[in-house]
Coordinates of C-alpha atoms in Angstrom, one line a residue:
Chain A
M1213 CA -18.5 8.4 39.4
H1214 CA -17.4 12.0 39.0
G1215 CA -20.3 14.3 38.2
R1216 CA -22.6 11.5 37.0
P1217 CA -26.1 11.5 38.4
R1218 CA -27.4 8.3 40.1
K1219 CA -29.6 6.4 37.5
S1220 CA -32.6 4.4 38.3
L1221 CA -31.8 0.7 37.4
S1222 CA -35.2 0.1 35.8
D1223 CA -34.7 2.3 32.8
G1224 CA -35.2 -0.6 30.2
G1225 CA -34.8 1.4 26.9
S1226 CA -31.6 3.0 27.8
Q1227 CA -30.3 -0.3 29.1
E1228 CA -30.6 -1.8 25.6
K1229 CA -28.7 1.1 24.1
D1230 CA -26.0 0.8 26.7
M1231 CA -25.5 -2.9 26.1
A1232 CA -25.2 -2.2 22.3
K1233 CA -22.6 0.5 23.1
A1234 CA -20.8 -2.0 25.4
A1235 CA -20.9 -4.7 22.6
G1236 CA -19.4 -2.2 20.1
L1237 CA -16.6 -1.3 22.5
Q1238 CA -15.9 -5.0 23.3
S1239 CA -15.6 -5.7 19.6
L1240 CA -13.1 -2.8 19.0
Q1241 CA -11.1 -3.9 22.1
T1242 CA -10.9 -7.5 21.0
Q1243 CA -9.6 -6.5 17.6
F1244 CA -7.2 -4.0 19.0
F1245 CA -5.6 -6.5 21.4
K1246 CA -5.2 -9.0 18.6
N1247 CA -3.3 -6.4 16.6
H1248 CA -1.2 -5.4 19.6
H1249 CA -0.2 -8.9 20.5
E1250 CA 0.6 -9.8 16.9
K1251 CA 2.4 -6.5 16.4
I1252 CA 0.2 -5.5 13.4
Y1253 CA 0.7 -1.8 12.6
T1254 CA -1.2 -1.4 9.3
K1255 CA -3.1 1.8 8.5
E1256 CA -6.3 0.0 9.2
A1257 CA -5.1 -1.3 12.5
L1258 CA -4.0 2.2 13.5
Q1259 CA -7.4 3.7 12.5
L1260 CA -9.1 1.0 14.6
N1261 CA -6.9 1.9 17.5
A1262 CA -7.7 5.6 17.1
K1263 CA -11.4 4.8 17.1
L1264 CA -10.9 2.9 20.4
L1265 CA -9.0 5.8 22.0
E1266 CA -11.6 8.3 20.9
I1267 CA -14.2 6.3 22.9
N1268 CA -11.9 5.5 25.8
P1269 CA -8.7 7.5 26.1
E1270 CA -7.9 5.7 29.4
I1271 CA -6.8 2.4 27.7
Y1272 CA -3.1 3.1 28.3
T1273 CA -2.1 0.0 26.4
A1274 CA -3.7 1.5 23.3
W1275 CA -1.4 4.6 23.6
N1276 CA 1.6 2.2 24.0
Y1277 CA 0.7 0.5 20.8
R1278 CA 0.8 3.8 18.9
K1279 CA 4.3 4.5 20.3
L1280 CA 5.4 1.1 19.1
A1281 CA 4.0 1.8 15.6
I1282 CA 5.9 5.1 15.5
K1283 CA 9.1 3.4 16.6
Q1284 CA 8.7 0.9 13.8
L1285 CA 8.2 3.8 11.4
L1286 CA 11.3 5.6 12.6
E1287 CA 13.4 2.5 12.1
S1288 CA 12.4 2.2 8.4
E1289 CA 11.7 5.8 7.3
S1290 CA 14.3 8.5 6.9
D1291 CA 12.2 11.1 5.0
S1292 CA 11.5 13.7 7.7
A1293 CA 8.4 15.0 5.8
V1294 CA 6.9 11.5 6.1
I1295 CA 7.8 11.3 9.7
K1296 CA 6.4 14.7 10.5
Q1297 CA 3.1 13.8 8.7
S1298 CA 2.8 10.7 10.8
L1299 CA 3.5 12.6 14.0
D1300 CA 1.0 15.3 13.1
E1301 CA -1.6 12.5 12.8
E1302 CA -0.6 11.4 16.3
L1303 CA -1.3 14.9 17.6
R1304 CA -4.7 14.8 15.9
V1305 CA -5.5 11.5 17.6
V1306 CA -4.5 13.0 20.9
E1307 CA -6.7 16.1 20.3
R1308 CA -9.7 14.0 19.6
A1309 CA -9.1 12.0 22.8
L1310 CA -8.6 15.1 24.8
K1311 CA -12.0 16.3 23.6
R1312 CA -13.5 13.1 25.2
N1313 CA -11.5 13.6 28.4
H1314 CA -9.3 16.6 28.8
K1315 CA -7.7 15.1 31.9
S1316 CA -6.5 11.8 30.4
Y1317 CA -3.0 11.1 31.6
G1318 CA -2.4 8.8 28.7
A1319 CA -3.4 11.3 26.1
W1320 CA -1.3 14.1 27.6
H1321 CA 1.8 11.9 27.9
H1322 CA 1.4 10.7 24.3
R1323 CA 1.4 14.3 23.1
K1324 CA 4.5 15.1 25.1
W1325 CA 6.2 12.0 23.8
V1326 CA 5.4 13.1 20.2
I1327 CA 6.5 16.7 20.7
N1328 CA 9.7 15.6 22.3
M1329 CA 10.7 14.1 19.0
G1330 CA 11.2 17.7 17.7
Y1331 CA 9.2 17.5 14.4
S1332 CA 6.1 19.4 15.5
S1333 CA 5.1 23.1 15.7
L1334 CA 5.2 24.4 19.2
D1335 CA 3.1 27.5 18.3
H1336 CA 0.2 25.1 17.6
E1337 CA 0.7 23.7 21.1
F1338 CA 0.3 27.1 22.7
Q1339 CA -2.9 27.7 20.6
L1340 CA -4.3 24.3 21.8
L1341 CA -3.4 25.2 25.4
D1342 CA -5.0 28.6 25.1
Q1343 CA -8.3 26.9 24.1
L1344 CA -8.1 24.2 26.8
L1345 CA -7.2 26.5 29.6
K1346 CA -10.0 28.8 28.5
A1347 CA -12.4 25.9 28.9
D1348 CA -11.0 24.8 32.2
S1349 CA -8.5 27.2 33.7
R1350 CA -7.7 24.8 36.6
N1351 CA -6.7 21.8 34.4
F1352 CA -3.3 21.0 35.9
H1353 CA -2.5 18.6 33.0
G1354 CA -2.7 21.7 30.7
W1355 CA -0.6 23.8 33.0
N1356 CA 2.0 21.1 33.4
Y1357 CA 2.1 20.7 29.7
R1358 CA 2.3 24.4 29.1
R1359 CA 5.5 24.5 31.3
F1360 CA 6.9 21.7 29.3
V1361 CA 6.3 23.4 25.9
A1362 CA 7.5 26.8 27.2
D1363 CA 10.7 25.2 28.3
M1364 CA 11.1 23.5 24.9
K1365 CA 10.6 26.8 23.2
K1366 CA 12.8 28.5 25.7
S1367 CA 10.0 31.0 26.2
R1368 CA 10.9 34.0 28.1
D1369 CA 9.8 34.2 31.7
E1370 CA 8.1 37.5 31.0
D1371 CA 5.9 35.9 28.3
E1372 CA 4.7 33.2 30.7
L1373 CA 4.2 35.8 33.4
K1374 CA 2.0 37.8 31.0
F1375 CA -0.1 34.6 30.4
T1376 CA -0.7 34.0 34.1
T1377 CA -1.5 37.7 34.6
K1378 CA -4.1 37.4 31.8
K1379 CA -5.6 34.3 33.5
I1380 CA -5.7 36.1 36.9
N1381 CA -7.4 39.1 35.3
E1382 CA -10.1 36.7 34.0
N1383 CA -10.6 35.1 37.4
F1384 CA -8.8 36.6 40.4
S1385 CA -8.9 33.5 42.5
N1386 CA -7.4 31.2 39.8
Y1387 CA -5.1 29.3 42.1
S1388 CA -3.4 27.5 39.2
A1389 CA -2.5 30.8 37.6
W1390 CA -1.1 32.1 40.8
H1391 CA 0.9 28.9 41.4
N1392 CA 2.4 29.0 37.9
R1393 CA 3.9 32.4 38.6
R1394 CA 6.5 30.9 41.0
Chain B
M109 CA -27.4 10.3 56.7
G110 CA -27.7 7.8 59.5
E111 CA -25.4 4.8 59.5
L112 CA -23.0 2.9 57.3
E113 CA -24.9 0.2 55.2
I114 CA -22.3 -2.5 55.4
E115 CA -24.5 -5.3 54.0
K116 CA -25.5 -3.2 51.0
H117 CA -22.0 -2.1 50.2
T118 CA -20.8 -5.7 50.5
Q119 CA -23.5 -6.8 47.9
F120 CA -22.5 -3.8 45.7
I121 CA -18.8 -4.8 45.7
M122 CA -19.5 -8.4 45.0
S123 CA -21.8 -7.4 42.0
V124 CA -19.3 -5.1 40.4
E125 CA -17.2 -7.9 38.9
K126 CA -20.1 -9.4 37.0
K127 CA -21.2 -6.1 35.3
K128 CA -21.0 -6.0 31.5
D129 CA -22.4 -2.5 30.9
F130 CA -20.5 0.3 29.1
D131 CA -19.4 2.1 32.2
S132 CA -17.9 -1.1 33.6
M133 CA -16.2 -1.9 30.3
V134 CA -14.4 1.5 30.1
M135 CA -12.8 0.6 33.5
E136 CA -11.4 -2.8 32.4
H137 CA -7.9 -1.5 32.0
L138 CA -7.7 -0.7 35.7
R139 CA -9.3 -3.8 37.1
M140 CA -6.3 -4.6 39.2
S141 CA -6.8 -1.3 41.1
G142 CA -10.6 -1.9 41.2
A143 CA -10.0 -5.4 42.8
Y144 CA -7.6 -3.8 45.4
W145 CA -10.3 -1.1 46.2
G146 CA -13.1 -3.7 46.4
L147 CA -11.2 -6.4 48.4
T148 CA -9.7 -3.9 50.9
T149 CA -13.1 -2.4 51.5
L150 CA -14.5 -5.8 52.2
D151 CA -11.8 -6.5 54.7
L152 CA -12.3 -3.2 56.4
M153 CA -16.0 -4.2 56.8
G154 CA -15.0 -7.7 58.0
K155 CA -16.5 -9.3 54.9
L156 CA -13.4 -10.6 53.0
D157 CA -14.6 -14.2 53.5
A158 CA -17.3 -13.7 50.9
V159 CA -14.5 -13.8 48.2
N160 CA -12.9 -16.9 46.6
R161 CA -9.2 -16.1 47.4
E162 CA -7.8 -18.7 45.1
E163 CA -9.7 -17.3 42.1
V164 CA -8.4 -13.8 42.8
V165 CA -4.8 -14.9 43.2
S166 CA -5.0 -16.9 40.0
W167 CA -6.3 -13.9 38.1
V168 CA -3.7 -11.6 39.6
L169 CA -0.9 -13.9 38.6
Q170 CA -2.3 -14.0 35.0
C171 CA -1.6 -10.3 34.9
Q172 CA 2.1 -10.6 35.6
H173 CA 4.5 -10.1 32.6
D174 CA 8.0 -11.5 32.0
C175 CA 9.5 -8.2 33.0
G176 CA 8.1 -8.7 36.5
G177 CA 5.5 -5.9 36.3
F178 CA 1.7 -6.4 36.5
S179 CA -0.9 -5.0 34.1
G180 CA -4.3 -3.6 34.9
N181 CA -6.0 -6.6 33.4
V182 CA -5.2 -9.8 31.4
G183 CA -3.6 -8.9 28.1
H184 CA -2.9 -5.2 28.9
D185 CA 0.6 -3.9 29.3
P186 CA 2.5 -3.8 32.6
H187 CA 2.6 -0.6 34.6
I188 CA 3.9 0.5 38.1
L189 CA 0.4 1.5 39.2
Y190 CA -1.0 -2.0 38.7
T191 CA 2.2 -3.6 40.1
L192 CA 1.5 -1.9 43.4
S193 CA -2.2 -2.8 43.3
A194 CA -1.3 -6.5 42.6
I195 CA 1.2 -6.6 45.6
Q196 CA -1.4 -4.9 47.8
I197 CA -3.9 -7.5 46.9
L198 CA -1.5 -10.4 47.6
A199 CA -0.4 -8.8 50.9
L200 CA -4.1 -8.4 51.9
L201 CA -4.8 -12.1 51.0
D202 CA -1.5 -13.2 52.6
K203 CA -0.3 -14.7 49.3
L204 CA 3.0 -12.9 48.8
D205 CA 4.6 -16.3 48.7
T206 CA 3.1 -16.9 45.2
I207 CA 5.4 -14.3 43.6
D208 CA 9.1 -13.8 42.9
A209 CA 9.8 -10.6 45.0
D210 CA 13.3 -10.2 43.4
K211 CA 11.8 -10.1 39.9
I212 CA 9.2 -7.5 40.8
S213 CA 11.8 -5.4 42.6
A214 CA 14.1 -5.5 39.5
Y215 CA 11.1 -4.2 37.4
I216 CA 10.7 -1.3 39.7
V217 CA 14.4 -0.6 40.1
G218 CA 14.5 -0.4 36.3
L219 CA 12.0 2.4 36.3
Q220 CA 14.0 4.7 38.5
Q221 CA 15.5 7.7 36.6
E222 CA 18.8 9.5 37.0
D223 CA 17.2 12.3 39.1
G224 CA 15.6 9.8 41.4
S225 CA 12.1 10.0 39.9
F226 CA 10.1 7.0 38.7
A227 CA 8.6 6.4 35.3
G228 CA 5.3 4.6 35.2
D229 CA 6.5 2.1 32.6
E230 CA 9.0 1.9 29.7
W231 CA 7.3 4.8 28.0
G232 CA 8.7 7.3 30.5
E233 CA 5.8 9.2 32.0
I234 CA 7.2 10.8 35.3
D235 CA 4.9 11.5 38.2
T236 CA 5.2 11.5 42.0
R237 CA 2.4 9.0 42.0
F238 CA 4.9 6.5 40.7
S239 CA 7.5 7.4 43.3
Y240 CA 4.9 6.4 45.9
C241 CA 4.1 3.2 44.0
A242 CA 7.8 2.3 43.9
V243 CA 8.4 3.0 47.6
C244 CA 5.2 1.4 48.9
C245 CA 5.6 -1.7 46.7
L246 CA 9.2 -2.3 47.6
S247 CA 8.6 -1.7 51.3
I248 CA 5.9 -4.4 51.3
L249 CA 8.4 -6.7 49.6
H250 CA 11.0 -5.8 52.1
R251 CA 13.3 -4.6 49.3
L252 CA 13.3 -0.8 49.7
D253 CA 17.1 -0.9 49.7
K254 CA 17.1 -2.0 46.1
I255 CA 16.5 1.6 44.8
D256 CA 18.4 4.7 45.5
V257 CA 16.1 5.9 48.3
G258 CA 18.0 9.1 48.9
K259 CA 17.6 10.2 45.3
A260 CA 14.0 9.0 45.3
I261 CA 13.2 11.2 48.3
S262 CA 15.1 14.2 47.1
Y263 CA 13.1 14.1 43.9
V264 CA 9.9 14.0 45.8
A265 CA 11.1 16.9 48.0
S266 CA 11.9 18.9 44.8
C267 CA 8.1 18.8 44.1
K268 CA 7.3 20.8 47.2
N269 CA 5.5 24.0 46.6
F270 CA 5.3 27.4 48.3
D271 CA 2.1 26.3 50.0
G272 CA 3.7 23.3 51.6
G273 CA 1.9 20.9 49.2
F274 CA 3.2 18.7 46.4
G275 CA 2.5 18.3 42.7
C276 CA 3.1 15.6 40.0
T277 CA 6.5 16.9 39.0
P278 CA 8.7 19.9 40.0
G279 CA 6.6 23.1 39.6
G280 CA 3.3 21.2 39.4
E281 CA 0.4 22.7 41.4
S282 CA -0.3 21.2 44.8
H283 CA -3.1 18.6 44.7
A284 CA -4.4 16.4 47.5
G285 CA -3.8 13.2 45.6
Q286 CA -0.2 14.0 44.9
I287 CA 0.2 15.2 48.5
F288 CA -0.9 11.8 49.7
C289 CA 1.6 10.1 47.4
C290 CA 4.5 12.4 48.5
V291 CA 3.8 12.4 52.2
S292 CA 3.3 8.6 52.3
A293 CA 6.5 8.1 50.4
F294 CA 8.3 10.2 53.0
A295 CA 6.5 8.3 55.8
I296 CA 7.5 4.9 54.4
S297 CA 11.1 6.0 53.9
G298 CA 11.4 7.6 57.3
A299 CA 11.8 11.1 55.6
L300 CA 9.0 13.1 57.1
T301 CA 11.4 15.9 58.0
H302 CA 10.8 17.1 54.4
V303 CA 7.3 18.1 55.3
D304 CA 6.4 21.5 56.9
R305 CA 3.6 20.0 59.0
D306 CA 2.0 23.3 60.0
L307 CA 2.1 24.8 56.5
L308 CA 0.8 21.7 54.8
G309 CA -1.6 21.0 57.6
W310 CA -3.2 24.4 57.1
W311 CA -3.5 23.9 53.3
L312 CA -5.0 20.5 53.9
C313 CA -7.6 21.5 56.5
E314 CA -8.6 24.4 54.2
R315 CA -9.9 21.6 51.9
Q316 CA -13.0 21.2 54.1
V317 CA -16.0 23.0 52.7
K318 CA -19.3 24.1 54.1
S319 CA -21.0 20.7 53.5
G320 CA -18.3 19.1 55.6
G321 CA -16.8 17.3 52.6
L322 CA -13.2 17.8 51.4
N323 CA -12.0 19.1 48.0
G324 CA -8.6 18.4 46.4
R325 CA -7.5 21.9 45.6
P326 CA -8.8 25.5 46.4
E327 CA -12.1 26.3 44.9
K328 CA -13.0 22.8 43.7
L329 CA -16.0 20.7 44.6
A330 CA -16.0 18.4 47.6
D331 CA -15.5 14.7 46.6
V332 CA -15.5 11.6 48.8
C333 CA -12.2 10.4 47.5
Y334 CA -10.5 13.4 49.1
S335 CA -11.8 12.0 52.4
W336 CA -8.9 9.6 51.9
W337 CA -6.2 11.7 50.1
V338 CA -6.5 14.6 52.5
L339 CA -7.4 12.7 55.7
S340 CA -4.6 10.1 55.4
S341 CA -2.1 13.0 54.8
L342 CA -3.4 14.8 57.9
T343 CA -3.2 11.6 59.9
I344 CA 0.4 11.0 58.9
I345 CA 1.4 14.6 59.9
E346 CA -0.7 14.4 63.1
R347 CA -3.0 17.3 62.2
V348 CA -6.4 15.4 61.8
H349 CA -7.9 17.5 64.6
W350 CA -7.6 20.5 62.3
I351 CA -10.7 19.5 60.5
D352 CA -14.3 18.9 61.7
K353 CA -14.4 15.1 61.8
E354 CA -18.1 14.8 62.6
K355 CA -19.1 17.0 59.6
L356 CA -16.8 14.9 57.3
K357 CA -18.4 11.7 58.7
T358 CA -21.8 13.1 57.9
F359 CA -20.8 14.0 54.4
I360 CA -19.4 10.6 53.6
L361 CA -22.5 8.8 54.9
D362 CA -24.6 11.2 52.8
C363 CA -22.8 9.9 49.7
Q364 CA -24.1 6.3 50.2
D365 CA -26.7 4.8 47.9
K366 CA -28.7 3.2 50.7
E367 CA -30.9 1.3 48.3
H368 CA -28.4 -0.4 46.1
G369 CA -25.2 0.0 48.0
G370 CA -22.0 1.8 47.0
I371 CA -20.7 5.3 47.7
S372 CA -20.5 8.2 45.2
D373 CA -18.2 11.2 44.9
R374 CA -21.0 13.4 46.2
P375 CA -24.6 12.9 47.3
D376 CA -26.9 11.5 44.6
D377 CA -24.2 10.9 42.0
A378 CA -23.6 7.4 40.5
V379 CA -21.7 5.1 42.8
D380 CA -18.5 3.2 42.0
V381 CA -16.0 1.0 43.8
F382 CA -13.3 3.7 43.8
H383 CA -15.4 6.1 45.9
T384 CA -16.8 3.2 48.0
F385 CA -13.3 2.3 49.0
F386 CA -12.1 5.9 49.7
G387 CA -15.3 6.7 51.6
I388 CA -15.1 3.7 53.8
A389 CA -11.3 4.1 54.2
G390 CA -11.9 7.7 55.3
L391 CA -14.5 6.5 57.8
S392 CA -12.0 4.0 59.1
L393 CA -9.5 6.8 59.7
L394 CA -12.2 8.7 61.5
E395 CA -12.6 5.6 63.7
Y396 CA -16.2 4.8 62.6
P397 CA -17.4 1.9 64.8
G398 CA -17.4 -1.5 63.2
L399 CA -14.6 -0.9 60.7
K400 CA -11.1 -2.2 61.0
P401 CA -8.3 0.4 61.3
I402 CA -6.4 1.2 58.0
D403 CA -2.8 2.3 57.7
P404 CA -2.7 5.8 56.2
A405 CA 0.5 5.3 54.2
Y406 CA 0.2 1.8 52.9
A407 CA -3.6 2.1 52.5
L408 CA -4.0 -1.4 53.8
P409 CA -5.7 -2.6 56.9
V410 CA -3.4 -2.2 59.9
H411 CA -3.5 -6.0 60.7
V412 CA -2.1 -6.6 57.2
V413 CA 0.8 -4.1 57.7
D414 CA 1.4 -5.6 61.2
R415 CA 1.6 -9.1 59.6
L416 CA 4.1 -7.8 57.0
F417 CA 6.4 -6.1 59.4
F418 CA 5.9 -7.8 62.8
G419 CA 4.8 -11.3 61.6
Q420 CA 1.6 -11.1 63.7
P421 CA -0.6 -14.2 63.2
H422 CA -3.8 -13.5 61.3

């Protein structure tokens, strides 16, 4: 397991806590899959799903479910303010998931899928990326996503070059920053 | 260091399935890949008979959806990653006759995009990992001709970087995992001319660090899984002798949990079936005695690949 120290198996106290955590996750999962298979997209169901994703952003089916919920919304809702509000909530769910695992493919793709709809602020995306790439300047998900957002904004090449220069000045051997200058 | 604890690793793999702790639960969505890693490792060690094949096949088939794709576990959505793992498991167990190859091919064909790339599922994430999944899976099913191979290959080639490596998408930074996917996709499709072997070989052999382990990108920590991603790529482009094989062997063996079995990403970290597979697969490529040989592109034992393509009796 990446970066997780080997535990002694005889640690009784923490085993109990772990089994309780596992039981909690099991319960959330069971409820989520019932909602997914029965196509239930109520506010409560979406909140349960968000709770699940916050604990485990790797459950790709849970991200699919959110997309299905949004699709259903778009079929019935024409008020763009309502749509934007829902999509902003999606972005918040992704942000919380990324805090749990900033390398989650599912979380990053969901964000891209939402942004592609064209209702959301791209400036906020750059701010988020600044924070993330400060915490981990080699996060290739972040760099890939930055290229996507820069393209969408039709950012000038000079601006992106300035960003990579800044990252290189922070750490001369940041291979990711050098790569993104191509 | 010392030697490979085959018995301990066998026991570890057999025990993984029964675990109900939190860490096991968070991996439930990728059980299909977990099963492929575990079963292939058992076969490499000559211990596949410990498994109930009928039970495994029955569970795999429960994960197939009407669209032809397979999910990571029962009740989860289909995805190309788990479709490949499912087919690899069935190939390993010589049970490809239990599935409708045309249906699965149609699912994969449906995921190919205009530019030749592949989406992971209906939701459209594009990644060269999925190009590999498509090519490998269809090749195993003898249906590679169902996709536009030319476009698939030119898309992968468009992900080549200045350093000879490959990323997730065009412009993506070179990463050993993506490099394995791209180089293997080329190998399976007969398109290795797209690889600058010396340039890429140099980037790959630079992954070996002082401890003898391999990292996945410059300045990152060594990790046993790169013993596979880097080593298999070097093997395919015939540059394995550019790394110190003995030091790598030592590093992998140091990552074993000799008491409870299993291999971890680096010494003294928690073990898991992912790193157990990649460590042992790496040792197989390094010709560690007592392990069956593994095909570097299909990531299946050579005898399985031979059976698929040359009909050798098992």
